[in-house]
Coordinates of C-alpha atoms in Angstrom, one line a residue:
Chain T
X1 CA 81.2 13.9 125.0
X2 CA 78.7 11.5 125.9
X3 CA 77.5 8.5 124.0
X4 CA 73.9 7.0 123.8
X5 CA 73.5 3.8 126.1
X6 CA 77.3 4.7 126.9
X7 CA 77.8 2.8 130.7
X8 CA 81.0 4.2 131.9
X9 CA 82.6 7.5 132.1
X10 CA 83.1 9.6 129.1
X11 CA 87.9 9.0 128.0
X12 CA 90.1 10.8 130.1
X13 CA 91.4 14.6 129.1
X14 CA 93.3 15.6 131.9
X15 CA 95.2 13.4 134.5
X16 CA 92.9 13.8 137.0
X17 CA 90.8 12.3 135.3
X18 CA 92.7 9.2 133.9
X19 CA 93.4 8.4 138.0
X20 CA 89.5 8.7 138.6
X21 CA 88.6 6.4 136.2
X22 CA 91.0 3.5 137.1
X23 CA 90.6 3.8 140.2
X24 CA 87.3 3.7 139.4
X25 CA 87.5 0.0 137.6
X26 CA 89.1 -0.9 140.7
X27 CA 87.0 -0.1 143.5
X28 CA 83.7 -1.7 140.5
X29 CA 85.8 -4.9 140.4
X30 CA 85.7 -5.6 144.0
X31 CA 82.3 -4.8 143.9
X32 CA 81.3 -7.4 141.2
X33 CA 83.6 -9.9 142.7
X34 CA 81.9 -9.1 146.3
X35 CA 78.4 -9.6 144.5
X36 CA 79.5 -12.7 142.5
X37 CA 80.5 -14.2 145.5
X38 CA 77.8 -13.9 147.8
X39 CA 75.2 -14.6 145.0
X40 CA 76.7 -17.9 144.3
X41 CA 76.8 -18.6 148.0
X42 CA 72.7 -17.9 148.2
X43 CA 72.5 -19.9 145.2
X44 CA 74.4 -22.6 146.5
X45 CA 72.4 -22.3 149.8
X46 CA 69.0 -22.4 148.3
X47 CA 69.6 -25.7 145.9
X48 CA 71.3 -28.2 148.7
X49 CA 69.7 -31.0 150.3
X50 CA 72.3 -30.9 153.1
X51 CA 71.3 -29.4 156.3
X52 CA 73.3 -29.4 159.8
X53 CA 71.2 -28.6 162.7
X54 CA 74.1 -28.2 165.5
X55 CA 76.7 -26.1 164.4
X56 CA 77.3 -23.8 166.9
X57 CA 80.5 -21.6 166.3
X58 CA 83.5 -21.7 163.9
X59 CA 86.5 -19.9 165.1
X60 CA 88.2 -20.4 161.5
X61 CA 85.1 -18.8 159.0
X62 CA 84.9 -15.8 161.5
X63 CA 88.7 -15.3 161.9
X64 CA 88.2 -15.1 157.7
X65 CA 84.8 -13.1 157.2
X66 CA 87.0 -10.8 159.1
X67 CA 90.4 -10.3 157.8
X68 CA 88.9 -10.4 154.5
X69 CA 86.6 -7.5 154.5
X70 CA 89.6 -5.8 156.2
X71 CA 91.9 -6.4 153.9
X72 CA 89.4 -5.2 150.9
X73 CA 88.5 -2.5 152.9
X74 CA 92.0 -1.5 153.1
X75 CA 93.0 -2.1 149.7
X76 CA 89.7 0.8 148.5
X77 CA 91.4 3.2 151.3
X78 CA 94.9 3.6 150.0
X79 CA 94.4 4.7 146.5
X80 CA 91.1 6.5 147.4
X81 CA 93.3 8.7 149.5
X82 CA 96.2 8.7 147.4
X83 CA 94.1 10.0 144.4
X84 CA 92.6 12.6 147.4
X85 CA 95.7 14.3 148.1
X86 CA 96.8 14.4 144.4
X87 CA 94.1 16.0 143.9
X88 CA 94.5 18.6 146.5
X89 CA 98.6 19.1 145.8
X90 CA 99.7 22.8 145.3
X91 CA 100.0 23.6 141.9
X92 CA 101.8 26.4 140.0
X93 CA 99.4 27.4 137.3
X94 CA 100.6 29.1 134.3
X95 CA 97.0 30.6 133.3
X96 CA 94.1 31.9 135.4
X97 CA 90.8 31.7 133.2
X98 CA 87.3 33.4 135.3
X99 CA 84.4 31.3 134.2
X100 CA 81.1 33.3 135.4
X101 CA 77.6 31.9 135.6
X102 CA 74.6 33.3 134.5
X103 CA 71.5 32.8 133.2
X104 CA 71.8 31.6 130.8
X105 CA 75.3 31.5 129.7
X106 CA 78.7 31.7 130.6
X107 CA 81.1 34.2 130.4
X108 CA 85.0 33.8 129.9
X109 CA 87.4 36.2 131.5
X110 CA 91.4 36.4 130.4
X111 CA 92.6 38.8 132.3
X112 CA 96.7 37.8 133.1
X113 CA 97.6 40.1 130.4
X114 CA 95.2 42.1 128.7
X115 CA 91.5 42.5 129.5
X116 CA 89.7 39.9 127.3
X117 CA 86.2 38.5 128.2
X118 CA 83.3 37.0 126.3
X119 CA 80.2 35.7 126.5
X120 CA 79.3 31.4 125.4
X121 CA 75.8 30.7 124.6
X122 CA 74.3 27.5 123.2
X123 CA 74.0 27.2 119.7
X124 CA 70.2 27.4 118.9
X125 CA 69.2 23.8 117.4
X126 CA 67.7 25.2 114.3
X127 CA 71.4 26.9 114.1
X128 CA 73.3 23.6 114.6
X129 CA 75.5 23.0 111.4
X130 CA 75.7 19.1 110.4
X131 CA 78.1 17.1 112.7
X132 CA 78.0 19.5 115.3
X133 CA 76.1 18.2 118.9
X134 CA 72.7 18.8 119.9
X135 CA 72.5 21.0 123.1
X136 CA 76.3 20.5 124.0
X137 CA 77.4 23.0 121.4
X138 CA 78.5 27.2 122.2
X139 CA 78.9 29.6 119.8
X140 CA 82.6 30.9 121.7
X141 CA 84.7 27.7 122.9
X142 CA 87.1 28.5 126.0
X143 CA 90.0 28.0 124.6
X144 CA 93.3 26.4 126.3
X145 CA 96.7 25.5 125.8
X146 CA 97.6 21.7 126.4
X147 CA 99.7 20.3 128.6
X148 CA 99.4 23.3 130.9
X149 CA 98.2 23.8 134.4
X150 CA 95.3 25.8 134.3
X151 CA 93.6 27.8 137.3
X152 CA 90.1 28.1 137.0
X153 CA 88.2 30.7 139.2
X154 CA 84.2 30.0 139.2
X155 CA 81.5 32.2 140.2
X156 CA 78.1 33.4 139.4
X157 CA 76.3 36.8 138.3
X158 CA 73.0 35.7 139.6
X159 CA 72.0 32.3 141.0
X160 CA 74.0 29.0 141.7
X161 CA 75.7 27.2 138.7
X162 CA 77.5 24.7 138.6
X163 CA 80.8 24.4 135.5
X164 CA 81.4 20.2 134.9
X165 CA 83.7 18.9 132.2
X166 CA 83.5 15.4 132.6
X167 CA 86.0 14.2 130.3
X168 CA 88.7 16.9 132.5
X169 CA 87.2 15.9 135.7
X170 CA 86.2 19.3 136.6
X171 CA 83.2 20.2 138.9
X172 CA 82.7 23.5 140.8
X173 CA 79.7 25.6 142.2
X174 CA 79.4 28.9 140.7
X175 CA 78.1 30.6 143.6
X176 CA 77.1 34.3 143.8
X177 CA 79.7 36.6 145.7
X178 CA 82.2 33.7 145.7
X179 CA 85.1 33.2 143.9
X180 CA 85.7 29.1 144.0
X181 CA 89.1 27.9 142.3
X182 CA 89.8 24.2 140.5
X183 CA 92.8 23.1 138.4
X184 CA 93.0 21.1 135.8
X185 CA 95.6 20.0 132.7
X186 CA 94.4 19.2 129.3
X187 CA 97.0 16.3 128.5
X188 CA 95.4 15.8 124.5
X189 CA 94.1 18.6 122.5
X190 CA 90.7 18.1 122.0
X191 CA 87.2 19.3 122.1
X192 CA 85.6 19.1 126.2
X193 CA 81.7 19.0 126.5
X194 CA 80.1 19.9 129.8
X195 CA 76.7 20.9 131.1
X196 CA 76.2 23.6 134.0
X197 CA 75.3 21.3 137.2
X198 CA 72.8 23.0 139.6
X199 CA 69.5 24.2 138.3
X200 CA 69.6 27.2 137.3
X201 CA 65.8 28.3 136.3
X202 CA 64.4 27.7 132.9
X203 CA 67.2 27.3 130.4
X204 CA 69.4 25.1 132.6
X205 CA 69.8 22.5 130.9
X206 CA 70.8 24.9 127.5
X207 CA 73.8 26.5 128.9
X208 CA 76.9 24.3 128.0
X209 CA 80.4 24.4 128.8
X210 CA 82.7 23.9 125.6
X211 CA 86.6 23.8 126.7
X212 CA 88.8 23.6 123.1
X213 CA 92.7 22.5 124.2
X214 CA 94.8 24.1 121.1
X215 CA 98.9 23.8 121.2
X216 CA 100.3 27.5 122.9
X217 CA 100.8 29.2 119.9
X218 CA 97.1 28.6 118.1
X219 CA 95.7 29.7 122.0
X220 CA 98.2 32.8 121.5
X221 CA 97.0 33.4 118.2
X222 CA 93.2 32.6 119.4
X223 CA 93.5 34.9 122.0
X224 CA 95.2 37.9 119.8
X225 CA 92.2 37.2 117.6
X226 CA 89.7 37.8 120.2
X227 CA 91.3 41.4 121.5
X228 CA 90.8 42.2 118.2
X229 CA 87.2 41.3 117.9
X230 CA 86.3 42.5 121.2
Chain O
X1 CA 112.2 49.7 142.7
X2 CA 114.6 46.9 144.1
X3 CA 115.6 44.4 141.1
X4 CA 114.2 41.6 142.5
X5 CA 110.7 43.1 142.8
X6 CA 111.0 44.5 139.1
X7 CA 112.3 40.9 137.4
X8 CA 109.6 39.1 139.6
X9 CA 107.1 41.9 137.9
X10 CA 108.7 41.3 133.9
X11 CA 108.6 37.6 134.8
X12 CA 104.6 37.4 135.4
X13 CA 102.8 34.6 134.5
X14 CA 100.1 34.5 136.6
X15 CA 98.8 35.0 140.1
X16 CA 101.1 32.5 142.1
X17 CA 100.0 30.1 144.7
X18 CA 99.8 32.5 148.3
X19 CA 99.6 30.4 151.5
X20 CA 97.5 32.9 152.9
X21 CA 94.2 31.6 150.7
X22 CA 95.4 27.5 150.2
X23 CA 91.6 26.6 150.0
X24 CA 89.1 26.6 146.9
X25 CA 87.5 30.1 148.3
X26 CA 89.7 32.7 147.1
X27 CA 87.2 35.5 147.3
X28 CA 90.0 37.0 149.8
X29 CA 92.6 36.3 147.8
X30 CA 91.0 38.5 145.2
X31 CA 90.0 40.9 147.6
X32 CA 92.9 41.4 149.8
X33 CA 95.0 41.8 146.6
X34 CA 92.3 44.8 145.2
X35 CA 92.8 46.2 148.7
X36 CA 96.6 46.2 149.2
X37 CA 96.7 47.5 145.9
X38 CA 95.1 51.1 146.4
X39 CA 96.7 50.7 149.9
X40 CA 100.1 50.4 148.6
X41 CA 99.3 53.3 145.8
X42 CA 97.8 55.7 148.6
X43 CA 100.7 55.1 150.9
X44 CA 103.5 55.5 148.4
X45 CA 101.6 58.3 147.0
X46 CA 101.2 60.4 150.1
X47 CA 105.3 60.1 150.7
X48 CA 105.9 61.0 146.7
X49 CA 107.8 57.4 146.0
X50 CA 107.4 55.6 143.0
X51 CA 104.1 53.5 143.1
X52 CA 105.3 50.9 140.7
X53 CA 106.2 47.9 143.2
X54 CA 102.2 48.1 143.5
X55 CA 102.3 46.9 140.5
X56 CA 102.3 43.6 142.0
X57 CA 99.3 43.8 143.4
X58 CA 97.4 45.5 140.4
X59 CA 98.7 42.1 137.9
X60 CA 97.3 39.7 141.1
X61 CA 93.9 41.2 141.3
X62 CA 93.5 41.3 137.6
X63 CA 94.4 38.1 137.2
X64 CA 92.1 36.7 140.0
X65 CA 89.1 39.5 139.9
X66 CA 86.2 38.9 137.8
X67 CA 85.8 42.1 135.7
X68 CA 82.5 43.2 137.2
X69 CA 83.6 42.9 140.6
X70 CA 86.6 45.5 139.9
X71 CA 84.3 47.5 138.0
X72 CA 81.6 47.7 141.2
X73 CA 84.5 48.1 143.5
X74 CA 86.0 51.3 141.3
X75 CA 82.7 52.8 141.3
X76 CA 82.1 52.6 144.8
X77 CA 85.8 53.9 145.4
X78 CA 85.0 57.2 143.2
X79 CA 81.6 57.8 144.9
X80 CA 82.9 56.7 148.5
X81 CA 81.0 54.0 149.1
X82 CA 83.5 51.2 149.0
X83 CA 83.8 49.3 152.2
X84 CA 87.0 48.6 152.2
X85 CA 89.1 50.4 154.1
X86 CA 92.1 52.0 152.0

């Protein structure tokens, strides 16, 4: 989840993810390095005493100011797109999971085996229990095995909405009459905070997204559980 | 039923990838599977065969079909109102 005055992104859950954020650190990098540069070369500017009055041209400083930015620009491109297609490869899921938006809540659907679907509302913060999170909490986690390929299939009930997980690197509309689909892999087990992303009306900001990765038997056992309940 | 459909129906996960739908909208997907299901049912039924290679179908579009989607479209179906054709 997400830590006050935290600056970069929240740790990794999924591989995705972990891709995303170096890649990240790369690109920010060049950035800074960029920035340094040309800040010390202002800097440097600003405080001489030296002047020349009749340059004209310099075939060397343009041959570099060219190359250079090429090169940079080049080295962005190639694991921008390789992190683009990786994202995009076919993947053989072994679970489909429905996440459906409304407002204000989400509903989880099962449905590979038997028919298993329930509702995940925020827990109330006069309802929180001591250690748990303020407005990131639900009261029924979507629960996942690790390590496995998960489709997701998002859509909506009523207006837009928008399921995030940060930490998975998961974002998708939930759009009314749609059916979008995104894929992710838990690689740790672990608790997953995320907010729905597209206003939504009044309690938009109170309708989390908790995603719980358990080892396969406690999500076979969760999900026996549930059948029961429901 | 031909052995290969039945063991591909024992071994079901879940819905695999179909070329047909590669994209993030798989409204069709769902759909097309909801449709080929009653299709292959109606067609099988109305020569007396066994309907259970439609089977198939039924496990993709329950896998893929939000709940209140199948529900509307059953509904419609048994008061004729579903736009589908079948």
């Amino acid at each position: 989840m997400a830590h006050p005055s935290q600056l970069g992104f929240q740790d990794a859950a999924s591989p995705v993810m972990e891709e995303l954020l170096h890649f990240h650190d790369h690109a920010l990098m060049i950035v800074f390095l960029i920035s340094t540069l040309v800040l010390y070369i202002i800097v440097a500017m600003v405080t001489t005493k030296l002047t020349n009055k009749f340059i004209l041209d310099s075939q060397e400083i343009e041959i570099i100011w060219t190359l250079l930015p090429a090169i940079i620009l080049i080295l962005i491109a190639l694991p921008s797109l390789r992190i683009l297609y990786l994202m995009d490869e076919i993947n053989d899921p072994h679970l489909t999971i429905k996440a459906m938006g409304h407002q204000w809540y989400w509903s989880y659907e099962y449905t590979d085996y038997e028919d298993l679907g329930f509702d995940s509302y925020m827990i109330p913060t006069q309802d929180l229990a001591p250690g748990q999170f303020r407005l990131l909490e639900a009261d029924h986690r979507m629960v996942v095995p690790v390590e496995s390929p998960i489709r997701i299939l998002i859509s909506a009930e009523d207006v837009l909405h928008s399921w995030a997980v940060p930490s998975l690197g998961v974002k998708m509309d939930a759009v009314p009459g749609r059916l979008n689909q995104t894929a992710f892999i838990a690689s740790r087990p672990g608790v997953f905070y995320g907010q729905c992303s597209e206003i939504c009306g009044a309690n938009h900001s109170f309708m989390p997204i908790v995603v719980e990765a358990v080892p396969l038997e406690h999500f076979e056992n969760w999900s026996s559980l549930m059948l029961e309940d429901a | 039923m031909s052995d290969a459909v039945q063991e591909k129906i024992k071994n079901y996960r879940t819905a695999p990838f179909d070329a047909r739908f590669p994209n993030t909208n798989q409204t069709r997907n769902c759909f097309q599977n909801y449709l080929d299901f009653h299709r292959c049912n109606k067609v099988l039924s109305a020569k007396d065969q066994d309907t259970a290679p439609c089977d198939w179908y039924r496990r993709v579009y329950k896998s893929l079909c939000p709940i209140s989607w199948v529900q509307k479209w059953n509904d419609q179906i048994e008061a004729g109102s579903f736009p589908g054709k079948i």
